[in-house]
Coordinates of N, CA and C in Angstrom, one line a residue:
M1 N -117.8 -109.2 -5.6 CA -117.2 -109.7 -4.0 C -118.1 -109.1 -3.0
K2 N -118.5 -108.0 -3.3 CA -119.3 -107.2 -2.3 C -120.3 -107.9 -2.1
K3 N -121.1 -108.6 -2.7 CA -122.8 -109.4 -2.8 C -122.0 -110.6 -2.0
F4 N -121.0 -111.3 -1.8 CA -120.6 -112.4 -1.3 C -120.3 -111.6 0.5
R5 N -119.7 -110.8 1.0 CA -119.5 -110.0 1.8 C -120.9 -109.7 2.4
L6 N -121.9 -109.2 1.6 CA -123.2 -108.7 2.3 C -123.8 -110.2 2.6
L7 N -123.9 -111.0 1.7 CA -124.4 -112.7 2.2 C -124.1 -113.2 3.6
G8 N -122.7 -112.9 3.5 CA -121.9 -113.2 4.5 C -122.6 -112.5 6.1
I9 N -123.0 -111.5 5.9 CA -123.2 -110.5 7.4 C -124.8 -110.9 7.3
L10 N -125.4 -111.1 6.4 CA -126.9 -111.3 6.6 C -126.7 -113.3 7.0
F11 N -126.0 -114.1 7.0 CA -125.7 -114.8 7.4 C -125.6 -115.3 9.2
L12 N -124.4 -114.4 9.2 CA -124.1 -114.3 10.3 C -125.0 -113.6 11.5
Q13 N -125.7 -112.6 10.8 CA -127.1 -112.2 11.8 C -128.6 -113.0 12.1
A14 N -128.2 -113.9 11.1 CA -129.3 -114.6 11.2 C -128.9 -116.3 11.9
L15 N -127.6 -116.1 12.2 CA -126.7 -117.3 13.2 C -127.2 -116.9 14.6
G16 N -126.2 -115.8 14.7 CA -126.4 -114.9 16.1 C -127.8 -114.8 16.8
M17 N -128.8 -114.0 15.6 CA -130.0 -114.2 16.0 C -130.8 -115.2 16.5
L18 N -130.2 -116.5 15.9 CA -131.1 -117.7 15.9 C -130.6 -118.5 17.5
V19 N -129.2 -118.3 17.3 CA -129.1 -118.6 19.1 C -128.9 -118.0 20.4
L20 N -129.3 -116.7 20.3 CA -129.9 -115.8 20.8 C -131.0 -115.8 21.4
S21 N -132.2 -116.5 20.5 CA -133.3 -116.5 20.5 C -133.3 -117.8 21.1
W22 N -132.7 -118.7 20.7 CA -132.6 -120.2 21.1 C -132.6 -120.1 22.7
A23 N -131.5 -119.3 23.7 CA -131.2 -119.2 24.6 C -132.5 -118.2 25.5
C24 N -132.7 -117.1 24.6 CA -134.3 -116.5 25.5 C -135.5 -117.7 25.3
A25 N -135.8 -118.3 24.7 CA -136.5 -119.6 24.7 C -136.2 -120.1 26.0
Y26 N -135.1 -120.7 26.1 CA -135.3 -121.4 27.4 C -135.1 -120.5 28.7
T27 N -135.4 -119.3 28.8 CA -135.5 -118.8 29.8 C -136.9 -119.2 30.6
Q28 N -137.7 -119.8 29.5 CA -139.2 -120.2 30.3 C -138.9 -121.2 31.3
L29 N -137.7 -121.8 30.7 CA -137.5 -123.1 32.1 C -137.6 -122.3 33.4
L30 N -137.2 -120.8 33.5 CA -136.6 -120.8 34.9 C -137.5 -120.4 35.4
G31 N -138.8 -119.7 34.7 CA -139.7 -119.0 35.4 C -140.8 -117.9 34.5
R32 N -141.9 -117.7 34.9 CA -142.6 -116.3 33.8 C -142.0 -115.5 33.9
G33 N -141.6 -114.9 34.7 CA -140.7 -113.7 35.1 C -139.4 -113.5 34.0
W34 N -138.5 -114.7 34.1 CA -137.4 -114.5 33.0 C -137.9 -114.4 31.8
W35 N -138.7 -115.3 31.5 CA -139.6 -115.1 30.0 C -140.1 -113.9 29.9
L36 N -140.7 -113.4 30.6 CA -141.5 -112.0 30.5 C -140.2 -111.2 30.0
L37 N -139.1 -111.3 30.7 CA -138.4 -110.4 30.9 C -137.2 -110.5 29.4
C38 N -136.9 -111.7 29.0 CA -136.2 -112.0 27.8 C -137.1 -111.8 26.5
G39 N -138.2 -112.6 26.6 CA -139.0 -112.8 25.2 C -139.6 -111.2 25.1
W40 N -139.9 -110.7 25.6 CA -141.2 -109.4 25.7 C -139.9 -107.9 25.7
G41 N -138.8 -108.2 26.6 CA -138.1 -107.4 26.7 C -136.7 -107.5 25.8
L42 N -135.8 -108.2 26.1 CA -134.5 -107.9 25.9 C -134.4 -108.8 24.3
L43 N -135.3 -109.7 23.5 CA -135.0 -110.7 22.4 C -136.0 -109.1 21.5
P44 N -136.8 -108.0 21.5 CA -137.0 -107.0 21.0 C -136.1 -106.0 20.4
L45 N -135.3 -106.0 21.8 CA -134.0 -105.2 21.6 C -133.4 -105.6 20.8
L46 N -132.8 -106.8 21.4 CA -131.6 -107.6 20.4 C -132.1 -107.5 18.8
C47 N -133.7 -107.8 18.3 CA -133.7 -107.6 17.1 C -133.2 -106.4 16.4
A48 N -133.8 -105.5 16.7 CA -133.9 -104.1 16.4 C -132.1 -103.5 16.4
V49 N -131.4 -104.1 17.4 CA -129.7 -103.3 17.5 C -129.1 -104.5 16.5
S50 N -129.8 -105.9 15.8 CA -129.2 -106.3 14.8 C -129.4 -106.2 13.5
A51 N -130.6 -105.2 13.3 CA -130.8 -104.9 12.4 C -130.3 -103.7 12.1
Y52 N -130.2 -103.0 13.0 CA -129.1 -101.4 12.5 C -128.2 -101.9 12.5
G53 N -127.5 -102.5 13.0 CA -126.0 -103.2 13.0 C -125.9 -103.4 11.1
V54 N -126.4 -104.1 11.1 CA -126.6 -104.8 9.4 C -126.9 -104.1 8.7
T55 N -127.6 -103.1 8.6 CA -128.2 -101.7 7.5 C -126.8 -101.2 7.9
K56 N -126.5 -100.8 8.9 CA -125.4 -99.7 8.6 C -124.2 -100.2 8.3
A57 N -124.0 -101.8 8.3 CA -122.4 -102.5 7.8 C -122.9 -102.3 6.2
G58 N -123.9 -101.9 5.8 CA -123.9 -101.8 4.0 C -125.4 -103.1 3.6
V59 N -126.1 -103.7 4.4 CA -126.7 -104.3 3.7 C -128.3 -103.6 3.3
S60 N -128.9 -103.7 2.4 CA -130.2 -102.8 2.4 C -130.9 -103.2 3.3
N61 N -132.0 -101.8 3.9 CA -132.7 -102.2 5.1 C -133.7 -103.1 5.0
Y62 N -134.1 -103.1 3.7 CA -135.4 -103.9 3.4 C -135.3 -105.8 3.8
L63 N -133.7 -105.8 3.3 CA -133.6 -107.2 4.0 C -133.2 -107.2 5.4
A64 N -132.4 -106.3 5.8 CA -132.3 -106.6 7.3 C -132.8 -106.8 8.2
W65 N -133.9 -106.7 8.2 CA -135.2 -106.6 9.4 C -135.9 -108.1 9.6
I66 N -135.5 -109.0 8.0 CA -136.2 -109.7 8.0 C -135.9 -111.0 9.0
A67 N -135.0 -111.4 9.2 CA -134.1 -112.6 9.9 C -134.5 -112.4 11.0
P68 N -134.4 -111.4 11.9 CA -134.5 -111.4 13.2 C -135.3 -111.9 14.1
P69 N -136.8 -111.4 13.9 CA -138.3 -112.2 14.2 C -138.3 -113.7 13.6
F70 N -137.9 -113.8 12.5 CA -137.9 -115.4 12.0 C -137.1 -116.2 12.7
M71 N -136.0 -115.8 13.3 CA -135.0 -116.6 13.8 C -135.6 -116.6 15.3
G72 N -136.1 -115.6 15.8 CA -136.9 -116.0 17.0 C -138.2 -116.9 17.2
L73 N -138.9 -117.1 16.4 CA -139.9 -118.4 16.0 C -138.6 -119.6 15.7
A74 N -138.0 -119.4 15.1 CA -137.1 -120.5 14.8 C -136.2 -121.1 16.6
G75 N -135.6 -120.1 16.9 CA -135.1 -120.4 18.2 C -136.4 -121.0 19.3
H76 N -137.4 -120.9 19.3 CA -138.3 -121.4 19.8 C -138.7 -122.4 19.7
Y77 N -138.6 -122.7 18.8 CA -139.0 -124.0 18.0 C -138.0 -125.1 18.0
L78 N -136.8 -124.5 17.9 CA -135.4 -125.5 18.4 C -135.3 -125.8 19.6
A79 N -135.9 -124.6 20.7 CA -135.7 -125.3 21.8 C -136.6 -126.2 22.1
F80 N -137.9 -126.2 22.0 CA -139.2 -126.6 23.0 C -139.9 -127.9 21.6
F81 N -139.6 -127.4 20.5 CA -140.2 -128.1 19.2 C -141.9 -128.5 18.7
Y82 N -142.0 -127.0 19.4 CA -143.6 -126.6 18.9 C -143.8 -124.9 19.3
H83 N -144.8 -124.4 18.4 CA -144.6 -122.9 18.1 C -145.2 -122.7 19.8
P84 N -144.8 -121.2 20.5 CA -144.9 -120.3 21.1 C -146.5 -120.2 21.5
D85 N -147.1 -120.2 22.3 CA -148.4 -119.8 22.5 C -149.1 -118.7 22.3
S86 N -148.0 -117.1 22.2 CA -148.4 -115.9 21.7 C -147.2 -115.6 20.7
A87 N -147.8 -115.1 19.8 CA -146.9 -114.7 18.7 C -146.5 -113.2 19.2
A88 N -147.4 -112.4 19.8 CA -147.0 -111.0 20.2 C -145.5 -110.5 20.0
P89 N -144.4 -111.7 21.1 CA -143.6 -110.7 21.0 C -142.5 -111.3 20.1
F90 N -143.0 -111.7 19.3 CA -142.4 -111.9 17.9 C -143.1 -110.6 16.9
F91 N -144.2 -110.3 17.0 CA -144.6 -108.9 15.9 C -143.6 -107.8 16.7
I92 N -143.8 -107.8 17.8 CA -143.0 -106.0 18.4 C -141.4 -106.9 18.2
S93 N -140.8 -107.6 18.0 CA -139.7 -107.7 17.5 C -139.3 -107.6 16.0
A94 N -140.4 -107.8 15.2 CA -140.7 -107.7 13.8 C -140.7 -105.9 13.6
L95 N -141.6 -105.5 14.2 CA -141.7 -103.9 14.3 C -140.2 -103.1 14.8
L96 N -139.8 -103.6 15.8 CA -138.3 -102.9 16.6 C -137.5 -103.2 15.3
S97 N -137.5 -104.3 14.7 CA -136.4 -104.5 13.5 C -136.6 -103.5 12.6
I98 N -137.6 -103.1 12.1 CA -138.4 -102.1 10.9 C -137.5 -101.1 11.6
I99 N -137.5 -100.8 12.9 CA -137.3 -99.5 13.2 C -136.0 -99.4 13.1
G100 N -135.2 -100.1 13.7 CA -133.8 -100.5 14.0 C -133.1 -100.7 12.4
A101 N -134.2 -101.1 11.1 CA -132.8 -100.9 9.8 C -133.2 -99.6 9.8
A102 N -134.2 -99.2 9.4 CA -135.0 -97.8 9.1 C -133.9 -96.9 10.0
T103 N -133.0 -96.9 11.3 CA -132.7 -95.8 11.4 C -131.4 -96.1 11.3
G104 N -130.9 -97.5 10.6 CA -129.4 -97.8 10.3 C -129.3 -97.4 9.1
E105 N -130.4 -97.4 8.4 CA -130.5 -96.9 6.8 C -129.9 -94.9 7.0
E106 N -130.8 -94.4 7.8 CA -130.5 -93.0 8.1 C -129.3 -92.4 8.6
V107 N -128.7 -93.4 9.3 CA -127.1 -92.9 9.7 C -126.2 -93.1 8.5
K108 N -126.6 -94.2 7.8 CA -125.5 -94.5 6.7 C -125.9 -93.5 5.9
K109 N -127.0 -92.9 5.5 CA -127.2 -92.0 4.8 C -126.7 -90.5 4.9
R110 N -126.5 -90.6 6.1 CA -125.9 -89.1 6.7 C -124.2 -89.2 7.1
R111 N -123.6 -90.8 7.2 CA -122.1 -90.8 7.1 C -121.9 -90.5 5.7
K112 N -122.9 -90.9 4.6 CA -122.3 -90.7 3.2 C -122.2 -89.2 2.6
H113 N -123.1 -88.4 3.3 CA -123.1 -87.0 2.8 C -122.0 -86.0 3.9
K114 N -121.5 -86.9 4.7 CA -120.7 -86.2 5.4 C -119.1 -86.4 4.8

């Protein structure tokens, strides 16, 4: 039963990040400044927070970081039906997702020891 709960958490993380990434991708229509703010700032931050929360909820940190950057790419693709010009924001998202997942794992370990 615990495996189904963890799979549900991963599914909700992927779905949530897909919707947020899709919304961030649409900010390109508002102007370059909005895309720079969302794509380079908000999206990587949301990826880190998402990976942290999912890891803290009990999912392995090795699984929690994968969905956010890939859903970032998928959200952009669903918004415009082509891949982004630069993959750098998504690499930054992946890096921050790894950091968020590692932080969540440490918080989980410290909570267990208390």
